[in-house]
PDB file of C-alpha atoms and ligand atoms in Angstrom:
ATOM      1  CA  MET Z  29      -7.635  11.537 -24.278  1.00  0.00           C
ATOM      2  CA  ASP Z  30     -10.552   8.867 -24.167  1.00  0.00           C
ATOM      3  CA  PHE Z  31      -9.784   6.146 -21.848  1.00  0.00           C
ATOM      4  CA  GLY Z  32     -12.695   3.985 -23.999  1.00  0.00           C
ATOM      5  CA  ILE Z  33     -14.722   2.563 -20.544  1.00  0.00           C
ATOM      6  CA  ARG Z  34     -17.758   4.463 -20.564  1.00  0.00           C
ATOM      7  CA  GLY Z  35     -20.547   3.213 -19.105  1.00  0.00           C
ATOM      8  CA  ARG Z  36     -18.414  -0.334 -17.899  1.00  0.00           C
ATOM      9  CA  TRP Z  37     -19.017  -0.653 -13.856  1.00  0.00           C
ATOM     10  CA  ALA Z  38     -16.278  -0.692 -10.771  1.00  0.00           C
ATOM     11  CA  LEU Z  39     -16.151  -1.546  -7.795  1.00  0.00           C
ATOM     12  CA  VAL Z  40     -13.821   0.932  -5.673  1.00  0.00           C
ATOM     13  CA  CYS Z  41     -13.214  -0.836  -2.274  1.00  0.00           C
ATOM     14  CA  ALA Z  42     -12.598   1.516   0.532  1.00  0.00           C
ATOM     15  CA  SER Z  43     -13.146   4.760  -1.279  1.00  0.00           C
ATOM     16  CA  SER Z  44     -15.460   7.302   0.886  1.00  0.00           C
ATOM     17  CA  LYS Z  45     -11.620   8.924   1.030  1.00  0.00           C
ATOM     18  CA  GLY Z  46      -7.783   9.171   0.209  1.00  0.00           C
ATOM     19  CA  LEU Z  47      -6.461   7.249  -2.682  1.00  0.00           C
ATOM     20  CA  GLY Z  48      -9.796   5.226  -2.870  1.00  0.00           C
ATOM     21  CA  TYR Z  49     -12.079   7.949  -3.385  1.00  0.00           C
ATOM     22  CA  GLY Z  50      -9.313   8.826  -5.773  1.00  0.00           C
ATOM     23  CA  CYS Z  51      -9.406   5.976  -7.841  1.00  0.00           C
ATOM     24  CA  ALA Z  52     -13.158   6.397  -7.742  1.00  0.00           C
ATOM     25  CA  ARG Z  53     -12.871   9.769  -8.912  1.00  0.00           C
ATOM     26  CA  ALA Z  54     -10.325   9.309 -11.755  1.00  0.00           C
ATOM     27  CA  LEU Z  55     -12.869   6.727 -13.267  1.00  0.00           C
ATOM     28  CA  ALA Z  56     -15.647   8.510 -12.462  1.00  0.00           C
ATOM     29  CA  GLY Z  57     -14.627  10.971 -14.830  1.00  0.00           C
ATOM     30  CA  GLU Z  58     -14.279   8.363 -17.423  1.00  0.00           C
ATOM     31  CA  GLY Z  59     -18.100   7.717 -17.588  1.00  0.00           C
ATOM     32  CA  VAL Z  60     -17.533   4.727 -15.146  1.00  0.00           C
ATOM     33  CA  ASN Z  61     -20.069   3.844 -12.690  1.00  0.00           C
ATOM     34  CA  LEU Z  62     -19.394   3.076  -9.462  1.00  0.00           C
ATOM     35  CA  VAL Z  63     -19.883   0.881  -6.839  1.00  0.00           C
ATOM     36  CA  ILE Z  64     -18.118   2.611  -3.806  1.00  0.00           C
ATOM     37  CA  ASN Z  65     -17.480   1.601   0.057  1.00  0.00           C
ATOM     38  CA  ALA Z  66     -16.566   2.254   3.018  1.00  0.00           C
ATOM     39  CA  ARG Z  67     -17.790   1.069   6.792  1.00  0.00           C
ATOM     40  CA  SER Z  68     -18.937   4.785   8.248  1.00  0.00           C
ATOM     41  CA  VAL Z  69     -22.463   5.799   6.585  1.00  0.00           C
ATOM     42  CA  ASP Z  70     -22.219   9.508   6.281  1.00  0.00           C
ATOM     43  CA  VAL Z  71     -18.585  10.024   4.759  1.00  0.00           C
ATOM     44  CA  LEU Z  72     -19.606   7.423   2.394  1.00  0.00           C
ATOM     45  CA  GLU Z  73     -23.161   8.665   1.470  1.00  0.00           C
ATOM     46  CA  GLN Z  74     -21.614  12.389   0.851  1.00  0.00           C
ATOM     47  CA  ALA Z  75     -18.886  11.136  -1.255  1.00  0.00           C
ATOM     48  CA  ALA Z  76     -21.102   8.636  -3.210  1.00  0.00           C
ATOM     49  CA  GLU Z  77     -23.495  12.476  -3.654  1.00  0.00           C
ATOM     50  CA  ARG Z  78     -20.111  14.325  -4.585  1.00  0.00           C
ATOM     51  CA  LEU Z  79     -19.107  11.956  -7.268  1.00  0.00           C
ATOM     52  CA  ARG Z  80     -22.528  11.990  -8.965  1.00  0.00           C
ATOM     53  CA  ALA Z  81     -22.681  15.562  -8.868  1.00  0.00           C
ATOM     54  CA  GLU Z  82     -19.753  15.847 -10.444  1.00  0.00           C
ATOM     55  CA  ALA Z  83     -19.525  12.944 -13.480  1.00  0.00           C
ATOM     56  CA  GLY Z  84     -23.319  12.279 -13.561  1.00  0.00           C
ATOM     57  CA  VAL Z  85     -22.414   8.456 -13.585  1.00  0.00           C
ATOM     58  CA  GLU Z  86     -24.017   6.226 -11.694  1.00  0.00           C
ATOM     59  CA  VAL Z  87     -22.930   5.799  -8.536  1.00  0.00           C
ATOM     60  CA  ARG Z  88     -24.066   3.194  -5.065  1.00  0.00           C
ATOM     61  CA  ALA Z  89     -22.845   3.334  -2.194  1.00  0.00           C
ATOM     62  CA  VAL Z  90     -22.037   0.247  -0.104  1.00  0.00           C
ATOM     63  CA  ALA Z  91     -21.216   0.637   3.820  1.00  0.00           C
ATOM     64  CA  CYS Z  92     -20.017  -2.302   4.181  1.00  0.00           C
ATOM     65  CA  ASP Z  93     -16.864  -3.863   5.750  1.00  0.00           C
ATOM     66  CA  ILE Z  94     -14.962  -4.825   2.824  1.00  0.00           C
ATOM     67  CA  THR Z  95     -12.357  -7.545   4.959  1.00  0.00           C
ATOM     68  CA  THR Z  96     -15.465  -9.798   5.977  1.00  0.00           C
ATOM     69  CA  GLU Z  97     -17.437 -12.203   3.801  1.00  0.00           C
ATOM     70  CA  ASP Z  98     -20.392 -10.565   4.320  1.00  0.00           C
ATOM     71  CA  GLY Z  99     -19.526  -7.320   3.519  1.00  0.00           C
ATOM     72  CA  ARG Z 100     -17.917  -8.841   0.512  1.00  0.00           C
ATOM     73  CA  ALA Z 101     -21.211 -10.279  -0.692  1.00  0.00           C
ATOM     74  CA  GLN Z 102     -22.683  -7.208  -0.640  1.00  0.00           C
ATOM     75  CA  ALA Z 103     -20.638  -5.143  -1.983  1.00  0.00           C
ATOM     76  CA  LEU Z 104     -20.813  -7.135  -5.105  1.00  0.00           C
ATOM     77  CA  ALA Z 105     -24.652  -8.098  -5.417  1.00  0.00           C
ATOM     78  CA  ALA Z 106     -24.844  -4.192  -5.757  1.00  0.00           C
ATOM     79  CA  ALA Z 107     -23.833  -3.808  -9.462  1.00  0.00           C
ATOM     80  CA  PRO Z 108     -25.198  -5.745 -12.500  1.00  0.00           C
ATOM     81  CA  GLN Z 109     -21.438  -6.775 -13.110  1.00  0.00           C
ATOM     82  CA  ILE Z 110     -17.928  -5.690 -12.179  1.00  0.00           C
ATOM     83  CA  ASP Z 111     -15.298  -5.022 -15.431  1.00  0.00           C
ATOM     84  CA  ILE Z 112     -13.032  -2.765 -12.821  1.00  0.00           C
ATOM     85  CA  LEU Z 113     -12.177  -3.813  -9.124  1.00  0.00           C
ATOM     86  CA  VAL Z 114     -10.314  -1.599  -7.516  1.00  0.00           C
ATOM     87  CA  ASN Z 115      -8.600  -3.773  -4.418  1.00  0.00           C
ATOM     88  CA  ASN Z 116      -8.534  -1.135  -0.700  1.00  0.00           C
ATOM     89  CA  ALA Z 117      -8.112  -1.328   2.471  1.00  0.00           C
ATOM     90  CA  GLY Z 118      -6.584   0.417   5.813  1.00  0.00           C
ATOM     91  CA  GLY Z 119      -3.480  -0.808   6.231  1.00  0.00           C
ATOM     92  CA  PRO Z 120      -2.232  -2.991   9.362  1.00  0.00           C
ATOM     93  CA  PRO Z 121      -0.690  -0.719  12.418  1.00  0.00           C
ATOM     94  CA  PRO Z 122       3.168   0.088  12.668  1.00  0.00           C
ATOM     95  CA  GLY Z 123       4.988  -1.746  15.454  1.00  0.00           C
ATOM     96  CA  ASP Z 124       7.859  -4.274  16.747  1.00  0.00           C
ATOM     97  CA  PHE Z 125       7.332  -7.892  15.348  1.00  0.00           C
ATOM     98  CA  ARG Z 126       8.184  -9.497  18.744  1.00  0.00           C
ATOM     99  CA  ASN Z 127       4.464  -7.499  19.958  1.00  0.00           C
ATOM    100  CA  PHE Z 128       2.262  -8.648  16.846  1.00  0.00           C
ATOM    101  CA  THR Z 129      -0.212 -11.733  18.214  1.00  0.00           C
ATOM    102  CA  ARG Z 130      -1.039 -14.491  15.626  1.00  0.00           C
ATOM    103  CA  ASP Z 131      -4.073 -12.828  15.326  1.00  0.00           C
ATOM    104  CA  ASP Z 132      -2.953  -9.157  14.204  1.00  0.00           C
ATOM    105  CA  TRP Z 133      -1.057 -11.624  11.426  1.00  0.00           C
ATOM    106  CA  ILE Z 134      -4.395 -12.881  10.785  1.00  0.00           C
ATOM    107  CA  LYS Z 135      -6.093  -9.316  10.529  1.00  0.00           C
ATOM    108  CA  ALA Z 136      -3.501  -8.191   8.301  1.00  0.00           C
ATOM    109  CA  ILE Z 137      -3.575 -11.233   5.928  1.00  0.00           C
ATOM    110  CA  ASP Z 138      -7.193 -11.127   5.957  1.00  0.00           C
ATOM    111  CA  ALA Z 139      -7.645  -7.644   5.069  1.00  0.00           C
ATOM    112  CA  ASN Z 140      -4.412  -6.647   2.757  1.00  0.00           C
ATOM    113  CA  MET Z 141      -4.408 -10.202   0.888  1.00  0.00           C
ATOM    114  CA  LEU Z 142      -6.940 -12.848   1.393  1.00  0.00           C
ATOM    115  CA  THR Z 143      -9.528 -10.084   0.756  1.00  0.00           C
ATOM    116  CA  PRO Z 144      -8.101  -8.651  -2.691  1.00  0.00           C
ATOM    117  CA  ILE Z 145      -7.749 -12.393  -3.492  1.00  0.00           C
ATOM    118  CA  GLU Z 146     -11.213 -13.167  -2.814  1.00  0.00           C
ATOM    119  CA  LEU Z 147     -12.610 -10.564  -4.800  1.00  0.00           C
ATOM    120  CA  ILE Z 148     -10.515 -11.619  -7.677  1.00  0.00           C
ATOM    121  CA  LYS Z 149     -12.149 -14.958  -7.517  1.00  0.00           C
ATOM    122  CA  ALA Z 150     -15.628 -13.778  -7.342  1.00  0.00           C
ATOM    123  CA  THR Z 151     -15.615 -11.433 -10.385  1.00  0.00           C
ATOM    124  CA  LEU Z 152     -12.917 -13.455 -12.425  1.00  0.00           C
ATOM    125  CA  ASP Z 153     -14.404 -15.573 -14.492  1.00  0.00           C
ATOM    126  CA  GLY Z 154     -17.438 -12.521 -15.876  1.00  0.00           C
ATOM    127  CA  MET Z 155     -14.362 -10.474 -16.884  1.00  0.00           C
ATOM    128  CA  LEU Z 156     -12.486 -13.273 -18.804  1.00  0.00           C
ATOM    129  CA  GLU Z 157     -16.423 -14.255 -20.624  1.00  0.00           C
ATOM    130  CA  ARG Z 158     -16.808 -10.638 -21.631  1.00  0.00           C
ATOM    131  CA  LYS Z 159     -13.096 -10.493 -22.431  1.00  0.00           C
ATOM    132  CA  PHE Z 160     -12.642  -7.555 -20.515  1.00  0.00           C
ATOM    133  CA  GLY Z 161     -11.806  -7.071 -16.871  1.00  0.00           C
ATOM    134  CA  ARG Z 162      -9.253  -4.652 -14.836  1.00  0.00           C
ATOM    135  CA  VAL Z 163      -7.931  -5.063 -11.262  1.00  0.00           C
ATOM    136  CA  VAL Z 164      -5.800  -2.802  -9.344  1.00  0.00           C
ATOM    137  CA  ASN Z 165      -4.476  -3.075  -6.336  1.00  0.00           C
ATOM    138  CA  ILE Z 166      -3.923  -0.265  -4.066  1.00  0.00           C
ATOM    139  CA  THR Z 167      -0.491  -1.874  -2.279  1.00  0.00           C
ATOM    140  CA  SER Z 168       2.403   0.217  -0.730  1.00  0.00           C
ATOM    141  CA  SER Z 169       5.581   1.635  -1.822  1.00  0.00           C
ATOM    142  CA  ALA Z 170       6.686  -0.693   0.951  1.00  0.00           C
ATOM    143  CA  VAL Z 171       6.437  -3.509  -0.967  1.00  0.00           C
ATOM    144  CA  LYS Z 172       9.583  -2.280  -2.791  1.00  0.00           C
ATOM    145  CA  ALA Z 173      11.045  -1.003   0.143  1.00  0.00           C
ATOM    146  CA  PRO Z 174      10.559  -2.470   2.918  1.00  0.00           C
ATOM    147  CA  ILE Z 175       9.505  -0.249   6.291  1.00  0.00           C
ATOM    148  CA  GLU Z 176      11.302  -1.557   9.398  1.00  0.00           C
ATOM    149  CA  ILE Z 177       7.804  -0.722  11.696  1.00  0.00           C
ATOM    150  CA  LEU Z 178       5.307  -1.814   9.112  1.00  0.00           C
ATOM    151  CA  GLY Z 179       6.128  -5.439   9.308  1.00  0.00           C
ATOM    152  CA  LEU Z 180       2.548  -6.513   9.204  1.00  0.00           C
ATOM    153  CA  SER Z 181       1.653  -4.393   5.820  1.00  0.00           C
ATOM    154  CA  ASN Z 182       5.417  -5.857   4.126  1.00  0.00           C
ATOM    155  CA  GLY Z 183       4.498  -9.188   4.509  1.00  0.00           C
ATOM    156  CA  ALA Z 184       0.416  -9.632   4.067  1.00  0.00           C
ATOM    157  CA  ARG Z 185       0.708  -6.988   0.863  1.00  0.00           C
ATOM    158  CA  ALA Z 186       4.094  -8.932  -0.664  1.00  0.00           C
ATOM    159  CA  GLY Z 187       1.914 -12.265  -0.377  1.00  0.00           C
ATOM    160  CA  LEU Z 188      -0.576 -10.407  -2.574  1.00  0.00           C
ATOM    161  CA  THR Z 189       1.755  -9.140  -5.234  1.00  0.00           C
ATOM    162  CA  GLY Z 190       3.380 -12.759  -5.179  1.00  0.00           C
ATOM    163  CA  PHE Z 191       0.033 -13.979  -5.772  1.00  0.00           C
ATOM    164  CA  ILE Z 192      -0.875 -11.070  -8.903  1.00  0.00           C
ATOM    165  CA  ALA Z 193       2.528 -11.970 -10.669  1.00  0.00           C
ATOM    166  CA  GLY Z 194       1.491 -15.461 -11.224  1.00  0.00           C
ATOM    167  CA  ILE Z 195      -2.124 -14.742 -12.234  1.00  0.00           C
ATOM    168  CA  GLY Z 196      -1.842 -11.853 -14.046  1.00  0.00           C
ATOM    169  CA  ARG Z 197      -0.075 -13.430 -16.751  1.00  0.00           C
ATOM    170  CA  LYS Z 198      -2.635 -16.123 -17.191  1.00  0.00           C
ATOM    171  CA  THR Z 199      -5.966 -13.988 -17.670  1.00  0.00           C
ATOM    172  CA  ALA Z 200      -3.858 -10.961 -20.321  1.00  0.00           C
ATOM    173  CA  ALA Z 201      -5.051 -13.115 -23.231  1.00  0.00           C
ATOM    174  CA  HIS Z 202      -8.944 -12.307 -22.606  1.00  0.00           C
ATOM    175  CA  ASN Z 203      -7.934  -8.941 -22.142  1.00  0.00           C
ATOM    176  CA  VAL Z 204      -7.974  -9.560 -18.268  1.00  0.00           C
ATOM    177  CA  THR Z 205      -5.077  -7.767 -16.990  1.00  0.00           C
ATOM    178  CA  MET Z 206      -3.923  -7.441 -13.112  1.00  0.00           C
ATOM    179  CA  ASN Z 207      -2.083  -4.490 -11.614  1.00  0.00           C
ATOM    180  CA  ASN Z 208      -0.632  -3.237  -8.314  1.00  0.00           C
ATOM    181  CA  LEU Z 209      -0.267   0.871  -7.452  1.00  0.00           C
ATOM    182  CA  LEU Z 210       2.082   1.300  -5.274  1.00  0.00           C
ATOM    183  CA  PRO Z 211       1.654   4.613  -3.533  1.00  0.00           C
ATOM    184  CA  GLY Z 212       4.891   6.800  -1.731  1.00  0.00           C
ATOM    185  CA  VAL Z 213       3.707   9.122   0.520  1.00  0.00           C
ATOM    186  CA  PHE Z 214       0.565  10.739  -0.560  1.00  0.00           C
ATOM    187  CA  ASP Z 215      -1.648  13.852   1.571  1.00  0.00           C
ATOM    188  CA  THR Z 216      -4.774  11.643   2.969  1.00  0.00           C
ATOM    189  CA  ASP Z 217      -6.151  11.371   6.134  1.00  0.00           C
ATOM    190  CA  ARG Z 218      -4.365   8.034   7.182  1.00  0.00           C
ATOM    191  CA  LEU Z 219      -1.002   9.670   6.205  1.00  0.00           C
ATOM    192  CA  ARG Z 220      -1.559  13.209   8.423  1.00  0.00           C
ATOM    193  CA  ALA Z 221      -2.475  10.794  11.271  1.00  0.00           C
ATOM    194  CA  THR Z 222       0.740   8.972  11.096  1.00  0.00           C
ATOM    195  CA  ILE Z 223       2.285  12.598  10.593  1.00  0.00           C
ATOM    196  CA  SER Z 224       0.504  13.586  13.849  1.00  0.00           C
ATOM    197  CA  THR Z 225       1.704  10.926  15.942  1.00  0.00           C
ATOM    198  CA  MET Z 226       5.318  11.223  15.182  1.00  0.00           C
ATOM    199  CA  ALA Z 227       5.221  15.368  15.743  1.00  0.00           C
ATOM    200  CA  LYS Z 228       3.771  14.629  19.092  1.00  0.00           C
ATOM    201  CA  ASN Z 229       6.204  11.578  19.672  1.00  0.00           C
ATOM    202  CA  SER Z 230       9.173  13.937  18.711  1.00  0.00           C
ATOM    203  CA  GLY Z 231       7.776  16.682  20.468  1.00  0.00           C
ATOM    204  CA  ILE Z 232       7.547  18.892  17.139  1.00  0.00           C
ATOM    205  CA  GLU Z 233       4.852  20.918  15.282  1.00  0.00           C
ATOM    206  CA  PHE Z 234       2.685  19.389  12.511  1.00  0.00           C
ATOM    207  CA  GLU Z 235       4.299  21.187  10.007  1.00  0.00           C
ATOM    208  CA  GLU Z 236       7.907  20.672  11.206  1.00  0.00           C
ATOM    209  CA  ALA Z 237       7.270  17.237  11.381  1.00  0.00           C
ATOM    210  CA  LEU Z 238       5.428  16.850   7.649  1.00  0.00           C
ATOM    211  CA  LYS Z 239       9.037  18.770   6.180  1.00  0.00           C
ATOM    212  CA  ARG Z 240      11.080  16.374   7.465  1.00  0.00           C
ATOM    213  CA  ARG Z 241       8.284  13.600   6.013  1.00  0.00           C
ATOM    214  CA  VAL Z 242       8.555  15.266   2.677  1.00  0.00           C
ATOM    215  CA  SER Z 243      12.208  15.990   3.008  1.00  0.00           C
ATOM    216  CA  SER Z 244      13.172  12.181   1.554  1.00  0.00           C
ATOM    217  CA  VAL Z 245      11.387  12.864  -1.443  1.00  0.00           C
ATOM    218  CA  PRO Z 246      13.100  14.161  -4.572  1.00  0.00           C
ATOM    219  CA  ALA Z 247       9.347  15.360  -5.749  1.00  0.00           C
ATOM    220  CA  GLY Z 248       9.361  17.784  -2.564  1.00  0.00           C
ATOM    221  CA  ARG Z 249       5.463  17.499  -1.746  1.00  0.00           C
ATOM    222  CA  LEU Z 250       3.077  14.558  -0.608  1.00  0.00           C
ATOM    223  CA  GLY Z 251       1.654  12.622  -4.043  1.00  0.00           C
ATOM    224  CA  THR Z 252      -2.568  13.931  -4.394  1.00  0.00           C
ATOM    225  CA  PRO Z 253      -5.051  11.881  -4.531  1.00  0.00           C
ATOM    226  CA  GLU Z 254      -6.549  12.737  -7.988  1.00  0.00           C
ATOM    227  CA  GLU Z 255      -2.858  12.213  -9.493  1.00  0.00           C
ATOM    228  CA  PHE Z 256      -2.789   8.615  -7.929  1.00  0.00           C
ATOM    229  CA  GLY Z 257      -6.389   8.006  -9.178  1.00  0.00           C
ATOM    230  CA  GLN Z 258      -5.488   9.597 -12.432  1.00  0.00           C
ATOM    231  CA  ALA Z 259      -2.922   6.549 -12.723  1.00  0.00           C
ATOM    232  CA  CYS Z 260      -5.505   4.056 -11.459  1.00  0.00           C
ATOM    233  CA  ALA Z 261      -7.896   4.990 -14.212  1.00  0.00           C
ATOM    234  CA  TYR Z 262      -4.776   4.577 -17.116  1.00  0.00           C
ATOM    235  CA  LEU Z 263      -4.227   0.930 -15.778  1.00  0.00           C
ATOM    236  CA  CYS Z 264      -7.883   0.204 -16.351  1.00  0.00           C
ATOM    237  CA  SER Z 265      -8.137   1.940 -19.808  1.00  0.00           C
ATOM    238  CA  MET Z 266      -8.460   0.495 -23.221  1.00  0.00           C
ATOM    239  CA  GLN Z 267      -4.729   1.368 -23.385  1.00  0.00           C
ATOM    240  CA  ALA Z 268      -3.117  -0.654 -20.977  1.00  0.00           C
ATOM    241  CA  SER Z 269      -4.763  -3.143 -22.348  1.00  0.00           C
ATOM    242  CA  TYR Z 270      -1.111  -4.696 -22.755  1.00  0.00           C
ATOM    243  CA  VAL Z 271       0.037  -4.026 -19.577  1.00  0.00           C
ATOM    244  CA  THR Z 272      -0.319  -6.375 -16.752  1.00  0.00           C
ATOM    245  CA  GLY Z 273       1.503  -8.046 -13.315  1.00  0.00           C
ATOM    246  CA  GLN Z 274       3.405  -5.147 -12.798  1.00  0.00           C
ATOM    247  CA  ASN Z 275       3.714  -2.795  -9.945  1.00  0.00           C
ATOM    248  CA  PHE Z 276       3.507   0.401 -10.182  1.00  0.00           C
ATOM    249  CA  LEU Z 277       5.495   2.930  -7.518  1.00  0.00           C
ATOM    250  CA  ILE Z 278       4.166   6.254  -7.347  1.00  0.00           C
ATOM    251  CA  ASP Z 279       6.253   8.115  -4.648  1.00  0.00           C
ATOM    252  CA  GLY Z 280       8.153  11.517  -6.649  1.00  0.00           C
ATOM    253  CA  GLY Z 281      10.904   9.486  -6.450  1.00  0.00           C
ATOM    254  CA  ALA Z 282      11.783   8.313  -3.411  1.00  0.00           C
ATOM    255  CA  TYR Z 283      12.973   4.954  -4.434  1.00  0.00           C
ATOM    256  CA  PRO Z 284      16.899   5.224  -5.055  1.00  0.00           C
ATOM    257  CA  GLY Z 285      17.541   1.884  -7.045  1.00  0.00           C
ATOM    258  CA  THR Z 286      17.799   2.091 -11.208  1.00  0.00           C
ATOM    259  CA  PHE Z 287      15.000  -0.832 -11.193  1.00  0.00           C
TER     260      PHE Z 287
HETATM  261  P1  LIG L 260      -7.467   6.913   3.965  1.00  0.00           P
HETATM  262  O1  LIG L 260      -7.148   8.273   4.211  1.00  0.00           O
HETATM  263  O2  LIG L 260      -7.467   6.445   5.789  1.00  0.00           O
HETATM  264  O3  LIG L 260      -8.654   6.172   3.445  1.00  0.00           O
HETATM  265  C1  LIG L 260      -9.117   4.894   3.725  1.00  0.00           C
HETATM  266  C2  LIG L 260     -10.345   4.775   3.226  1.00  0.00           C
HETATM  267  O4  LIG L 260     -10.999   3.719   3.381  1.00  0.00           O
HETATM  268  C3  LIG L 260     -11.636   5.152   4.077  1.00  0.00           C
HETATM  269  O5  LIG L 260     -12.500   5.792   3.264  1.00  0.00           O
HETATM  270  C4  LIG L 260     -12.295   4.114   5.111  1.00  0.00           C
HETATM  271  O6  LIG L 260     -13.713   4.257   5.276  1.00  0.00           O
HETATM  272  C5  LIG L 260     -11.791   3.011   4.137  1.00  0.00           C
HETATM  273  N1  LIG L 260     -11.748   1.741   4.403  1.00  0.00           N
HETATM  274  C6  LIG L 260     -10.836   1.552   5.704  1.00  0.00           C
HETATM  275  N2  LIG L 260     -11.004  -0.288   6.184  1.00  0.00           N
HETATM  276  C7  LIG L 260     -11.744  -0.473   5.562  1.00  0.00           C
HETATM  277  C8  LIG L 260     -12.696  -1.564   5.900  1.00  0.00           C
HETATM  278  N3  LIG L 260     -12.315  -2.554   6.557  1.00  0.00           N
HETATM  279  N4  LIG L 260     -13.806  -1.390   4.554  1.00  0.00           N
HETATM  280  C9  LIG L 260     -14.122  -0.725   3.928  1.00  0.00           C
HETATM  281  N5  LIG L 260     -13.541   0.187   3.747  1.00  0.00           N
HETATM  282  C10 LIG L 260     -12.313   0.622   4.818  1.00  0.00           C
HETATM  283  O7  LIG L 260      -6.008   5.847   3.847  1.00  0.00           O
HETATM  284  P2  LIG L 260      -5.480   6.207   2.480  1.00  0.00           P
HETATM  285  O8  LIG L 260      -3.907   7.204   3.290  1.00  0.00           O
HETATM  286  O9  LIG L 260      -6.241   6.105   1.229  1.00  0.00           O
HETATM  287  O10 LIG L 260      -4.543   4.502   2.023  1.00  0.00           O
HETATM  288  C11 LIG L 260      -5.542   3.825   1.508  1.00  0.00           C
HETATM  289  C12 LIG L 260      -4.619   2.588   1.195  1.00  0.00           C
HETATM  290  O11 LIG L 260      -3.226   2.533   1.032  1.00  0.00           O
HETATM  291  C13 LIG L 260      -4.214   1.978   3.277  1.00  0.00           C
HETATM  292  O12 LIG L 260      -3.538   0.920   2.819  1.00  0.00           O
HETATM  293  C14 LIG L 260      -2.852   2.352   3.361  1.00  0.00           C
HETATM  294  O13 LIG L 260      -1.831   1.716   4.383  1.00  0.00           O
HETATM  295  C15 LIG L 260      -2.264   2.417   1.642  1.00  0.00           C
HETATM  296  N6  LIG L 260      -0.932   2.952   1.774  1.00  0.00           N
HETATM  297  C16 LIG L 260      -1.138   4.407   1.550  1.00  0.00           C
HETATM  298  C17 LIG L 260      -0.099   5.550   1.622  1.00  0.00           C
HETATM  299  C18 LIG L 260      -0.532   6.831   1.619  1.00  0.00           C
HETATM  300  O14 LIG L 260       0.675   7.862   1.598  1.00  0.00           O
HETATM  301  N7  LIG L 260      -1.824   7.188   1.641  1.00  0.00           N
HETATM  302  C19 LIG L 260       0.805   4.755   1.597  1.00  0.00           C
HETATM  303  C20 LIG L 260       1.129   3.363   1.768  1.00  0.00           C
HETATM  304  C21 LIG L 260       0.365   2.721   1.772  1.00  0.00           C
HETATM  305  P3  LIG L 260     -13.903   3.677   6.691  1.00  0.00           P
HETATM  306  O15 LIG L 260     -12.998   4.072   7.893  1.00  0.00           O
HETATM  307  O16 LIG L 260     -15.234   4.862   6.823  1.00  0.00           O
HETATM  308  O17 LIG L 260     -14.594   2.649   6.237  1.00  0.00           O
END
């Protein structure tokens, strides 16, 4: 199926690896030119090179912290226009809420709520004028089923989700849609690091900790960044023009509810 987005420009934030890279790769596969972003230059440049070689699209790599004003300005300036915005950043650390300081909360809200909102603010009017725009926010299954130790993530991402629910309806008449993708457990460096910590804390091998983590997933495995990216590409497609303000859980069936 042709998604009808060849030649468009996308800014995919936090995308040198993991879920962001999965989204960048799937969009490149649809002929979308990219601005990709991460803080570490080497990994980012290697990712850009792979994407250029694989898909033959234009890829501009901007090494910066997307949660800062200066970083966002650099990323935004790298593309001639932004038709597709994929919001992503590292997730906040786990912990007992009693130990979270005001500064911890501000950092989490900055990264996982206010950064996406600032990027939407900077790109939305151009999308509305051109009568095409797609915003996809990478949030978390924790928005639907909160994870107790991830209080910072539950809180900040729920704030973004509420904002998108409102604005995503306001733009739809201009063919500008906004949706959230909610990952369950995906095979990325971040997840492997979390499982390593769990293994160490429980005095078990990594493979055993992985097996325990996956045991609650009906699909019986971790998701892949490729399949996550393909869902993102669909939400950015012409075919998805009638889909907005939604929260798509991709979790191998882990969420047990009917809705
Ligand atoms: P990952 O494999 O660690 O990749 C994170 C990517 O984001 C890297 O390219 C990293 O590069 C970049 N990055 C992080 N902070 C950044 C910043 N401030 N500015 C620019 N780039 C930044 O992580 P992931 O598993 O793909 O997770 C992506 C998001 O999905 C996170 O918010 C995570 O909490 C959420 N999530 C993931 C899962 C899962 O199962 N994997 C589940 C639920 C939610 P640099 O470090 O070089 O900047």
